[in-house]
Amino acid sequence: MTVTRTVRDATPVDAAACAAIYAPCIRDTAITLEIEPPDAAEFTRRIAAAAARHAWLVLEDDGRVTGYAYGGPFKERAAYRFACEVSVYLELGLRRSGGGRALYSALLARLAERGYRTAAAGITMPNAASAGLHAALGFVPVGTFRRVGWKHDRWHDVAWMQCDLGVGDTTSVSGAGSATMG
């Protein structure tokens, strides 16, 4: 059976599906260090915030939302305005199905179009699937914060990887898309 897979911009209608995908990641894993699952109203707010300056995309398989990826600020200080932090989440049974690659490929292209130069991703360790996905898409390891997250009665390390979205260290950023601070 062939699945029709689509990556598109998220809308507020997608908030409940995104919340449902994220909730088991929070409750049952340390993939995210968030402790309480946000509700659909909070996801509506998050989608709007990401879409305003970065991007929030959803993956649909046969018309059903099965994953999402988004970009957000790396840091709030103005000098970081051309860097962003990215995340991707799939329904737990869909790892290594190509969905994460499809979402991130579209997201990274969108962020580059908007003028962002660097994407950073924090990965709670161990998570070989996520580290492998990021490496396959050009992310390189840049460091690990040891024992920074306490969840499920133990400490967790967070590895950081980054991907260049622009070319060269001295390329001008004048006129670069919407990567500006308000």
GROMACS .gro file of N, CA and C in nm:
model
  546
    1MET      N    1   0.084  -0.118   0.000
    1MET     CA    2   0.000   0.000   0.000
    1MET      C    3   0.088   0.125   0.000
    2THR      N    4   0.063   0.215  -0.091
    2THR     CA    5   0.139   0.338  -0.104
    2THR      C    6   0.078   0.446  -0.016
    3VAL      N    7   0.163   0.512   0.060
    3VAL     CA    8   0.119   0.621   0.147
    3VAL      C    9   0.148   0.753   0.076
    4THR      N   10   0.051   0.842   0.073
    4THR     CA   11   0.072   0.975   0.019
    4THR      C   12   0.123   1.063   0.131
    5ARG      N   13   0.247   1.110   0.116
    5ARG     CA   14   0.314   1.188   0.220
    5ARG      C   15   0.328   1.331   0.174
    6THR      N   16   0.288   1.425   0.261
    6THR     CA   17   0.293   1.568   0.230
    6THR      C   18   0.353   1.643   0.348
    7VAL      N   19   0.440   1.738   0.318
    7VAL     CA   20   0.490   1.832   0.418
    7VAL      C   21   0.430   1.967   0.383
    8ARG      N   22   0.370   2.031   0.482
    8ARG     CA   23   0.305   2.160   0.460
    8ARG      C   24   0.318   2.247   0.585
    9ASP      N   25   0.286   2.375   0.568
    9ASP     CA   26   0.284   2.467   0.681
    9ASP      C   27   0.175   2.424   0.779
   10ALA      N   28   0.206   2.432   0.907
   10ALA     CA   29   0.107   2.403   1.010
   10ALA      C   30   0.008   2.518   1.019
   11THR      N   31  -0.112   2.484   1.061
   11THR     CA   32  -0.216   2.583   1.089
   11THR      C   33  -0.269   2.556   1.230
   12PRO      N   34  -0.348   2.646   1.285
   12PRO     CA   35  -0.404   2.621   1.418
   12PRO      C   36  -0.485   2.491   1.426
   13VAL      N   37  -0.541   2.447   1.316
   13VAL     CA   38  -0.619   2.323   1.313
   13VAL      C   39  -0.531   2.202   1.347
   14ASP      N   40  -0.399   2.214   1.324
   14ASP     CA   41  -0.305   2.104   1.350
   14ASP      C   42  -0.263   2.092   1.496
   15ALA      N   43  -0.300   2.187   1.578
   15ALA     CA   44  -0.250   2.193   1.715
   15ALA      C   45  -0.283   2.067   1.795
   16ALA      N   46  -0.404   2.017   1.786
   16ALA     CA   47  -0.442   1.897   1.863
   16ALA      C   48  -0.361   1.775   1.817
   17ALA      N   49  -0.340   1.760   1.687
   17ALA     CA   50  -0.261   1.647   1.637
   17ALA      C   51  -0.116   1.657   1.683
   18CYS      N   52  -0.059   1.778   1.679
   18CYS     CA   53   0.079   1.796   1.727
   18CYS      C   54   0.089   1.765   1.876
   19ALA      N   55  -0.009   1.810   1.953
   19ALA     CA   56  -0.009   1.782   2.097
   19ALA      C   57  -0.017   1.632   2.122
   20ALA      N   58  -0.096   1.560   2.043
   20ALA     CA   59  -0.109   1.415   2.059
   20ALA      C   60   0.020   1.342   2.023
   21ILE      N   61   0.094   1.391   1.925
   21ILE     CA   62   0.223   1.331   1.888
   21ILE      C   63   0.324   1.355   1.999
   22TYR      N   64   0.324   1.474   2.055
   22TYR     CA   65   0.424   1.514   2.154
   22TYR      C   66   0.401   1.451   2.291
   23ALA      N   67   0.276   1.434   2.331
   23ALA     CA   68   0.244   1.388   2.467
   23ALA      C   69   0.315   1.258   2.506
   24PRO      N   70   0.315   1.151   2.425
   24PRO     CA   71   0.386   1.030   2.468
   24PRO      C   72   0.538   1.049   2.474
   25CYS      N   73   0.590   1.141   2.394
   25CYS     CA   74   0.734   1.171   2.402
   25CYS      C   75   0.767   1.229   2.539
   26ILE      N   76   0.675   1.309   2.592
   26ILE     CA   77   0.695   1.370   2.724
   26ILE      C   78   0.673   1.267   2.834
   27ARG      N   79   0.561   1.196   2.827
   27ARG     CA   80   0.524   1.103   2.935
   27ARG      C   81   0.617   0.981   2.943
   28ASP      N   82   0.653   0.926   2.827
   28ASP     CA   83   0.715   0.794   2.824
   28ASP      C   84   0.863   0.792   2.789
   29THR      N   85   0.921   0.906   2.752
   29THR     CA   86   1.061   0.907   2.709
   29THR      C   87   1.131   1.031   2.764
   30ALA      N   88   1.260   1.035   2.740
   30ALA     CA   89   1.338   1.156   2.768
   30ALA      C   90   1.380   1.223   2.637
   31ILE      N   91   1.312   1.190   2.527
   31ILE     CA   92   1.340   1.255   2.399
   31ILE      C   93   1.330   1.406   2.415
   32THR      N   94   1.233   1.450   2.491
   32THR     CA   95   1.220   1.591   2.526
   32THR      C   96   1.232   1.603   2.677
   33LEU      N   97   1.285   1.713   2.722
   33LEU     CA   98   1.295   1.733   2.866
   33LEU      C   99   1.180   1.817   2.920
   34GLU      N  100   1.080   1.840   2.839
   34GLU     CA  101   0.957   1.901   2.889
   34GLU      C  102   0.891   1.797   2.981
   35ILE      N  103   0.827   1.842   3.088
   35ILE     CA  104   0.773   1.752   3.189
   35ILE      C  105   0.623   1.731   3.176
   36GLU      N  106   0.548   1.834   3.146
   36GLU     CA  107   0.401   1.826   3.136
   36GLU      C  108   0.359   1.846   2.992
   37PRO      N  109   0.276   1.757   2.937
   37PRO     CA  110   0.230   1.774   2.799
   37PRO      C  111   0.146   1.900   2.782
   38PRO      N  112   0.183   1.986   2.688
   38PRO     CA  113   0.100   2.104   2.661
   38PRO      C  114  -0.029   2.065   2.591
   39ASP      N  115  -0.133   2.145   2.611
   39ASP     CA  116  -0.261   2.117   2.546
   39ASP      C  117  -0.265   2.181   2.407
   40ALA      N  118  -0.375   2.160   2.337
   40ALA     CA  119  -0.389   2.212   2.201
   40ALA      C  120  -0.382   2.365   2.198
   41ALA      N  121  -0.435   2.431   2.300
   41ALA     CA  122  -0.429   2.578   2.304
   41ALA      C  123  -0.284   2.627   2.309
   42GLU      N  124  -0.202   2.560   2.388
   42GLU     CA  125  -0.061   2.597   2.394
   42GLU      C  126   0.008   2.569   2.261
   43PHE      N  127  -0.026   2.458   2.197
   43PHE     CA  128   0.031   2.428   2.066
   43PHE      C  129  -0.012   2.531   1.962
   44THR      N  130  -0.134   2.580   1.971
   44THR     CA  131  -0.179   2.685   1.880
   44THR      C  132  -0.090   2.808   1.896
   45ARG      N  133  -0.060   2.844   2.020
   45ARG     CA  134   0.029   2.958   2.047
   45ARG      C  135   0.168   2.932   1.993
   46ARG      N  136   0.223   2.811   2.015
   46ARG     CA  137   0.358   2.778   1.970
   46ARG      C  138   0.367   2.779   1.817
   47ILE      N  139   0.267   2.725   1.751
   47ILE     CA  140   0.266   2.723   1.604
   47ILE      C  141   0.268   2.866   1.551
   48ALA      N  142   0.184   2.952   1.607
   48ALA     CA  143   0.178   3.092   1.561
   48ALA      C  144   0.311   3.163   1.584
   49ALA      N  145   0.372   3.142   1.700
   49ALA     CA  146   0.500   3.207   1.730
   49ALA      C  147   0.609   3.161   1.635
   50ALA      N  148   0.618   3.030   1.610
   50ALA     CA  149   0.721   2.978   1.520
   50ALA      C  150   0.697   3.026   1.377
   51ALA      N  151   0.573   3.024   1.333
   51ALA     CA  152   0.542   3.063   1.196
   51ALA      C  153   0.573   3.211   1.170
   52ALA      N  154   0.561   3.294   1.272
   52ALA     CA  155   0.581   3.438   1.255
   52ALA      C  156   0.724   3.472   1.216
   53ARG      N  157   0.823   3.403   1.271
   53ARG     CA  158   0.963   3.438   1.244
   53ARG      C  159   1.046   3.325   1.188
   54HIS      N  160   1.003   3.205   1.208
   54HIS     CA  161   1.082   3.088   1.167
   54HIS      C  162   0.997   3.000   1.076
   55ALA      N  163   0.949   2.888   1.126
   55ALA     CA  164   0.857   2.802   1.050
   55ALA      C  165   0.812   2.688   1.140
   56TRP      N  166   0.692   2.638   1.112
   56TRP     CA  167   0.640   2.517   1.176
   56TRP      C  168   0.573   2.437   1.064
   57LEU      N  169   0.621   2.318   1.041
   57LEU     CA  170   0.570   2.233   0.934
   57LEU      C  171   0.513   2.105   0.992
   58VAL      N  172   0.415   2.048   0.923
   58VAL     CA  173   0.360   1.918   0.962
   58VAL      C  174   0.379   1.820   0.848
   59LEU      N  175   0.387   1.694   0.886
   59LEU     CA  176   0.393   1.583   0.792
   59LEU      C  177   0.257   1.515   0.792
   60GLU      N  178   0.201   1.497   0.675
   60GLU     CA  179   0.076   1.424   0.663
   60GLU      C  180   0.102   1.295   0.586
   61ASP      N  181   0.051   1.187   0.640
   61ASP     CA  182   0.049   1.058   0.571
   61ASP      C  183  -0.097   1.028   0.542
   62ASP      N  184  -0.131   1.025   0.414
   62ASP     CA  185  -0.270   1.004   0.373
   62ASP      C  186  -0.366   1.100   0.442
   63GLY      N  187  -0.324   1.226   0.455
   63GLY     CA  188  -0.410   1.329   0.511
   63GLY      C  189  -0.412   1.338   0.663
   64ARG      N  190  -0.340   1.251   0.732
   64ARG     CA  191  -0.336   1.250   0.878
   64ARG      C  192  -0.201   1.302   0.925
   65VAL      N  193  -0.200   1.398   1.018
   65VAL     CA  194  -0.075   1.454   1.070
   65VAL      C  195  -0.003   1.347   1.152
   66THR      N  196   0.120   1.315   1.111
   66THR     CA  197   0.199   1.211   1.178
   66THR      C  198   0.332   1.263   1.232
   67GLY      N  199   0.360   1.391   1.209
   67GLY     CA  200   0.484   1.448   1.260
   67GLY      C  201   0.486   1.597   1.239
   68TYR      N  202   0.584   1.662   1.302
   68TYR     CA  203   0.601   1.805   1.284
   68TYR      C  204   0.745   1.844   1.312
   69ALA      N  205   0.784   1.956   1.256
   69ALA     CA  206   0.917   2.013   1.280
   69ALA      C  207   0.902   2.164   1.285
   70TYR      N  208   0.986   2.228   1.364
   70TYR     CA  209   0.976   2.373   1.374
   70TYR      C  210   1.112   2.434   1.404
   71GLY      N  211   1.121   2.562   1.376
   71GLY     CA  212   1.237   2.641   1.413
   71GLY      C  213   1.195   2.748   1.510
   72GLY      N  214   1.286   2.787   1.594
   72GLY     CA  215   1.261   2.893   1.690
   72GLY      C  216   1.392   2.964   1.721
   73PRO      N  217   1.386   3.064   1.805
   73PRO     CA  218   1.508   3.139   1.837
   73PRO      C  219   1.613   3.051   1.904
   74PHE      N  220   1.738   3.072   1.867
   74PHE     CA  221   1.848   3.005   1.936
   74PHE      C  222   1.871   3.074   2.070
   75LYS      N  223   1.880   3.201   2.068
   75LYS     CA  224   1.889   3.287   2.187
   75LYS      C  225   1.816   3.416   2.152
   76GLU      N  226   1.773   3.489   2.251
   76GLU     CA  227   1.696   3.611   2.227
   76GLU      C  228   1.782   3.733   2.195
   77ARG      N  229   1.910   3.731   2.227
   77ARG     CA  230   1.994   3.849   2.203
   77ARG      C  231   2.010   3.873   2.053
   78ALA      N  232   2.014   3.998   2.013
   78ALA     CA  233   2.012   4.036   1.871
   78ALA      C  234   2.126   3.975   1.790
   79ALA      N  235   2.242   3.958   1.848
   79ALA     CA  236   2.355   3.904   1.771
   79ALA      C  237   2.332   3.760   1.728
   80TYR      N  238   2.239   3.691   1.792
   80TYR     CA  239   2.206   3.552   1.755
   80TYR      C  240   2.093   3.543   1.653
   81ARG      N  241   2.048   3.655   1.598
   81ARG     CA  242   1.927   3.656   1.517
   81ARG      C  243   1.935   3.574   1.389
   82PHE      N  244   2.053   3.535   1.345
   82PHE     CA  245   2.065   3.455   1.223
   82PHE      C  246   2.085   3.307   1.254
   83ALA      N  247   2.074   3.272   1.381
   83ALA     CA  248   2.081   3.131   1.424
   83ALA      C  249   1.944   3.092   1.478
   84CYS      N  250   1.911   2.965   1.465
   84CYS     CA  251   1.784   2.918   1.517
   84CYS      C  252   1.802   2.778   1.575
   85GLU      N  253   1.708   2.740   1.659
   85GLU     CA  254   1.704   2.605   1.714
   85GLU      C  255   1.591   2.530   1.646
   86VAL      N  256   1.616   2.404   1.612
   86VAL     CA  257   1.516   2.325   1.541
   86VAL      C  258   1.485   2.197   1.617
   87SER      N  259   1.364   2.146   1.596
   87SER     CA  260   1.321   2.020   1.656
   87SER      C  261   1.229   1.949   1.558
   88VAL      N  262   1.226   1.817   1.570
   88VAL     CA  263   1.137   1.735   1.488
   88VAL      C  264   1.079   1.625   1.576
   89TYR      N  265   0.950   1.597   1.558
   89TYR     CA  266   0.883   1.491   1.633
   89TYR      C  267   0.793   1.412   1.539
   90LEU      N  268   0.798   1.282   1.553
   90LEU     CA  269   0.713   1.192   1.477
   90LEU      C  270   0.635   1.105   1.575
   91GLU      N  271   0.523   1.052   1.529
   91GLU     CA  272   0.457   0.950   1.609
   91GLU      C  273   0.563   0.845   1.643
   92LEU      N  274   0.559   0.793   1.764
   92LEU     CA  275   0.667   0.705   1.811
   92LEU      C  276   0.692   0.584   1.721
   93GLY      N  277   0.592   0.530   1.655
   93GLY     CA  278   0.612   0.415   1.569
   93GLY      C  279   0.668   0.447   1.431
   94LEU      N  280   0.694   0.575   1.402
   94LEU     CA  281   0.736   0.614   1.268
   94LEU      C  282   0.884   0.648   1.255
   95ARG      N  283   0.962   0.620   1.355
   95ARG     CA  284   1.106   0.645   1.343
   95ARG      C  285   1.163   0.565   1.226
   96ARG      N  286   1.260   0.626   1.161
   96ARG     CA  287   1.331   0.564   1.047
   96ARG      C  288   1.239   0.532   0.930
   97SER      N  289   1.134   0.612   0.915
   97SER     CA  290   1.039   0.593   0.804
   97SER      C  291   1.060   0.696   0.693
   98GLY      N  292   1.153   0.788   0.712
   98GLY     CA  293   1.176   0.895   0.615
   98GLY      C  294   1.100   1.022   0.648
   99GLY      N  295   1.012   1.016   0.747
   99GLY     CA  296   0.933   1.134   0.783
   99GLY      C  297   1.016   1.245   0.842
  100GLY      N  298   1.109   1.211   0.929
  100GLY     CA  299   1.195   1.312   0.989
  100GLY      C  300   1.281   1.381   0.884
  101ARG      N  301   1.334   1.304   0.792
  101ARG     CA  302   1.416   1.360   0.682
  101ARG      C  303   1.331   1.454   0.596
  102ALA      N  304   1.209   1.413   0.563
  102ALA     CA  305   1.121   1.496   0.480
  102ALA      C  306   1.090   1.628   0.550
  103LEU      N  307   1.057   1.621   0.679
  103LEU     CA  308   1.026   1.742   0.755
  103LEU      C  309   1.147   1.834   0.765
  104TYR      N  310   1.261   1.779   0.807
  104TYR     CA  311   1.379   1.862   0.826
  104TYR      C  312   1.430   1.919   0.694
  105SER      N  313   1.427   1.843   0.586
  105SER     CA  314   1.472   1.895   0.458
  105SER      C  315   1.391   2.020   0.420
  106ALA      N  316   1.261   2.012   0.434
  106ALA     CA  317   1.175   2.127   0.403
  106ALA      C  318   1.198   2.241   0.502
  107LEU      N  319   1.211   2.208   0.630
  107LEU     CA  320   1.230   2.311   0.732
  107LEU      C  321   1.361   2.386   0.712
  108LEU      N  322   1.470   2.314   0.691
  108LEU     CA  323   1.600   2.379   0.677
  108LEU      C  324   1.603   2.467   0.553
  109ALA      N  325   1.541   2.422   0.444
  109ALA     CA  326   1.532   2.505   0.324
  109ALA      C  327   1.453   2.633   0.353
  110ARG      N  328   1.342   2.620   0.423
  110ARG     CA  329   1.259   2.736   0.456
  110ARG      C  330   1.336   2.834   0.544
  111LEU      N  331   1.406   2.783   0.643
  111LEU     CA  332   1.482   2.872   0.732
  111LEU      C  333   1.593   2.943   0.656
  112ALA      N  334   1.660   2.874   0.565
  112ALA     CA  335   1.764   2.937   0.483
  112ALA      C  336   1.703   3.048   0.397
  113GLU      N  337   1.587   3.022   0.338
  113GLU     CA  338   1.518   3.123   0.257
  113GLU      C  339   1.484   3.246   0.340
  114ARG      N  340   1.457   3.226   0.467
  114ARG     CA  341   1.422   3.338   0.555
  114ARG      C  342   1.545   3.410   0.610
  115GLY      N  343   1.663   3.367   0.571
  115GLY     CA  344   1.784   3.438   0.609
  115GLY      C  345   1.861   3.380   0.725
  116TYR      N  346   1.818   3.268   0.777
  116TYR     CA  347   1.891   3.207   0.888
  116TYR      C  348   2.017   3.139   0.835
  117ARG      N  349   2.124   3.145   0.911
  117ARG     CA  350   2.253   3.094   0.868
  117ARG      C  351   2.294   2.965   0.937
  118THR      N  352   2.244   2.943   1.059
  118THR     CA  353   2.283   2.826   1.138
  118THR      C  354   2.160   2.769   1.208
  119ALA      N  355   2.148   2.636   1.202
  119ALA     CA  356   2.044   2.566   1.277
  119ALA      C  357   2.112   2.481   1.382
  120ALA      N  358   2.063   2.488   1.504
  120ALA     CA  359   2.117   2.409   1.615
  120ALA      C  360   2.008   2.316   1.668
  121ALA      N  361   2.050   2.197   1.710
  121ALA     CA  362   1.955   2.100   1.764
  121ALA      C  363   2.012   2.039   1.891
  122GLY      N  364   1.933   2.037   1.998
  122GLY     CA  365   1.970   1.970   2.122
  122GLY      C  366   1.906   1.833   2.124
  123ILE      N  367   1.985   1.731   2.153
  123ILE     CA  368   1.937   1.592   2.150
  123ILE      C  369   1.964   1.528   2.285
  124THR      N  370   1.856   1.494   2.356
  124THR     CA  371   1.873   1.425   2.483
  124THR      C  372   1.932   1.288   2.454
  125MET      N  373   2.039   1.256   2.526
  125MET     CA  374   2.112   1.131   2.500
  125MET      C  375   2.074   1.024   2.603
  126PRO      N  376   2.077   0.898   2.566
  126PRO     CA  377   2.111   0.849   2.432
  126PRO      C  378   1.991   0.857   2.339
  127ASN      N  379   2.018   0.885   2.212
  127ASN     CA  380   1.914   0.887   2.110
  127ASN      C  381   1.982   0.870   1.974
  128ALA      N  382   2.021   0.749   1.944
  128ALA     CA  383   2.095   0.719   1.822
  128ALA      C  384   2.014   0.753   1.697
  129ALA      N  385   1.883   0.733   1.701
  129ALA     CA  386   1.801   0.763   1.583
  129ALA      C  387   1.805   0.912   1.551
  130SER      N  388   1.790   0.996   1.651
  130SER     CA  389   1.792   1.140   1.628
  130SER      C  390   1.931   1.188   1.588
  131ALA      N  391   2.033   1.141   1.656
  131ALA     CA  392   2.171   1.179   1.620
  131ALA      C  393   2.201   1.138   1.476
  132GLY      N  394   2.157   1.020   1.437
  132GLY     CA  395   2.179   0.972   1.301
  132GLY      C  396   2.106   1.056   1.198
  133LEU      N  397   1.981   1.092   1.227
  133LEU     CA  398   1.904   1.176   1.136
  133LEU      C  399   1.974   1.310   1.117
  134HIS      N  400   2.012   1.371   1.228
  134HIS     CA  401   2.078   1.501   1.218
  134HIS      C  402   2.208   1.492   1.139
  135ALA      N  403   2.289   1.390   1.167
  135ALA     CA  404   2.416   1.374   1.094
  135ALA      C  405   2.390   1.354   0.944
  136ALA      N  406   2.289   1.276   0.911
  136ALA     CA  407   2.258   1.251   0.769
  136ALA      C  408   2.215   1.379   0.696
  137LEU      N  409   2.166   1.476   0.770
  137LEU     CA  410   2.122   1.601   0.709
  137LEU      C  411   2.227   1.711   0.719
  138GLY      N  412   2.350   1.676   0.759
  138GLY     CA  413   2.458   1.772   0.759
  138GLY      C  414   2.488   1.838   0.891
  139PHE      N  415   2.421   1.798   0.997
  139PHE     CA  416   2.452   1.852   1.130
  139PHE      C  417   2.580   1.787   1.180
  140VAL      N  418   2.661   1.865   1.250
  140VAL     CA  419   2.784   1.814   1.309
  140VAL      C  420   2.779   1.835   1.460
  141PRO      N  421   2.840   1.743   1.537
  141PRO     CA  422   2.841   1.760   1.682
  141PRO      C  423   2.925   1.881   1.722
  142VAL      N  424   2.874   1.958   1.818
  142VAL     CA  425   2.948   2.074   1.866
  142VAL      C  426   2.969   2.073   2.017
  143GLY      N  427   2.909   1.979   2.087
  143GLY     CA  428   2.931   1.970   2.230
  143GLY      C  429   2.819   1.897   2.301
  144THR      N  430   2.846   1.865   2.426
  144THR     CA  431   2.747   1.796   2.508
  144THR      C  432   2.742   1.862   2.644
  145PHE      N  433   2.622   1.897   2.685
  145PHE     CA  434   2.600   1.946   2.821
  145PHE      C  435   2.570   1.824   2.907
  146ARG      N  436   2.653   1.799   3.004
  146ARG     CA  437   2.641   1.681   3.089
  146ARG      C  438   2.543   1.705   3.203
  147ARG      N  439   2.454   1.606   3.225
  147ARG     CA  440   2.363   1.605   3.339
  147ARG      C  441   2.288   1.737   3.357
  148VAL      N  442   2.228   1.788   3.248
  148VAL     CA  443   2.156   1.915   3.257
  148VAL      C  444   2.005   1.898   3.269
  149GLY      N  445   1.956   1.777   3.244
  149GLY     CA  446   1.812   1.756   3.253
  149GLY      C  447   1.779   1.642   3.348
  150TRP      N  448   1.685   1.666   3.438
  150TRP     CA  449   1.641   1.563   3.533
  150TRP      C  450   1.501   1.519   3.493
  151LYS      N  451   1.489   1.394   3.453
  151LYS     CA  452   1.359   1.342   3.411
  151LYS      C  453   1.358   1.192   3.431
  152HIS      N  454   1.244   1.139   3.470
  152HIS     CA  455   1.227   0.996   3.494
  152HIS      C  456   1.333   0.943   3.593
  153ASP      N  457   1.353   1.021   3.698
  153ASP     CA  458   1.441   0.984   3.810
  153ASP      C  459   1.587   0.963   3.772
  154ARG      N  460   1.633   1.035   3.672
  154ARG     CA  461   1.775   1.029   3.639
  154ARG      C  462   1.818   1.154   3.563
  155TRP      N  463   1.949   1.176   3.562
  155TRP     CA  464   2.006   1.288   3.489
  155TRP      C  465   2.023   1.249   3.343
  156HIS      N  466   2.011   1.350   3.255
  156HIS     CA  467   2.028   1.329   3.112
  156HIS      C  468   2.125   1.431   3.055
  157ASP      N  469   2.210   1.383   2.964
  157ASP     CA  470   2.298   1.471   2.888
  157ASP      C  471   2.222   1.520   2.766
  158VAL      N  472   2.260   1.638   2.717
  158VAL     CA  473   2.205   1.689   2.592
  158VAL      C  474   2.321   1.720   2.499
  159ALA      N  475   2.325   1.648   2.388
  159ALA     CA  476   2.425   1.672   2.285
  159ALA      C  477   2.373   1.781   2.192
  160TRP      N  478   2.461   1.867   2.147
  160TRP     CA  479   2.424   1.973   2.054
  160TRP      C  480   2.491   1.950   1.920
  161MET      N  481   2.412   1.967   1.816
  161MET     CA  482   2.462   1.957   1.679
  161MET      C  483   2.418   2.082   1.605
  162GLN      N  484   2.495   2.121   1.505
  162GLN     CA  485   2.456   2.237   1.427
  162GLN      C  486   2.480   2.212   1.279
  163CYS      N  487   2.406   2.288   1.200
  163CYS     CA  488   2.410   2.276   1.054
  163CYS      C  489   2.419   2.416   0.995
  164ASP      N  490   2.513   2.436   0.904
  164ASP     CA  491   2.522   2.565   0.836
  164ASP      C  492   2.413   2.576   0.732
  165LEU      N  493   2.343   2.686   0.732
  165LEU     CA  494   2.240   2.712   0.633
  165LEU      C  495   2.287   2.813   0.530
  166GLY      N  496   2.390   2.890   0.563
  166GLY     CA  497   2.446   2.988   0.471
  166GLY      C  498   2.586   2.946   0.430
  167VAL      N  499   2.645   3.025   0.343
  167VAL     CA  500   2.776   2.991   0.290
  167VAL      C  501   2.879   3.091   0.339
  168GLY      N  502   2.990   3.041   0.393
  168GLY     CA  503   3.103   3.126   0.428
  168GLY      C  504   3.088   3.202   0.558
  169ASP      N  505   3.201   3.234   0.618
  169ASP     CA  506   3.202   3.306   0.745
  169ASP      C  507   3.189   3.456   0.728
  170THR      N  508   3.214   3.508   0.608
  170THR     CA  509   3.212   3.653   0.592
  170THR      C  510   3.102   3.701   0.498
  171THR      N  511   3.014   3.613   0.456
  171THR     CA  512   2.903   3.651   0.369
  171THR      C  513   2.818   3.756   0.439
  172SER      N  514   2.787   3.862   0.369
  172SER     CA  515   2.705   3.969   0.425
  172SER      C  516   2.567   3.917   0.461
  173VAL      N  517   2.512   3.969   0.567
  173VAL     CA  518   2.376   3.932   0.606
  173VAL      C  519   2.278   4.044   0.576
  174SER      N  520   2.324   4.150   0.508
  174SER     CA  521   2.233   4.261   0.478
  174SER      C  522   2.120   4.212   0.389
  175GLY      N  523   2.000   4.254   0.424
  175GLY     CA  524   1.883   4.216   0.347
  175GLY      C  525   1.840   4.071   0.365
  176ALA      N  526   1.890   4.005   0.466
  176ALA     CA  527   1.862   3.862   0.485
  176ALA      C  528   1.722   3.841   0.539
  177GLY      N  529   1.632   3.806   0.454
  177GLY     CA  530   1.498   3.757   0.489
  177GLY      C  531   1.436   3.816   0.613
  178SER      N  532   1.367   3.732   0.688
  178SER     CA  533   1.295   3.778   0.807
  178SER      C  534   1.369   3.744   0.935
  179ALA      N  535   1.497   3.712   0.924
  179ALA     CA  536   1.575   3.677   1.043
  179ALA      C  537   1.614   3.805   1.117
  180THR      N  538   1.517   3.875   1.165
  180THR     CA  539   1.543   3.999   1.238
  180THR      C  540   1.471   3.996   1.370
  181MET      N  541   1.522   4.070   1.461
  181MET     CA  542   1.460   4.081   1.592
  181MET      C  543   1.362   4.197   1.589
  182GLY      N  544   1.251   4.184   1.659
  182GLY     CA  545   1.151   4.290   1.662
  182GLY      C  546   1.185   4.399   1.756
   0.00000   0.00000   0.00000
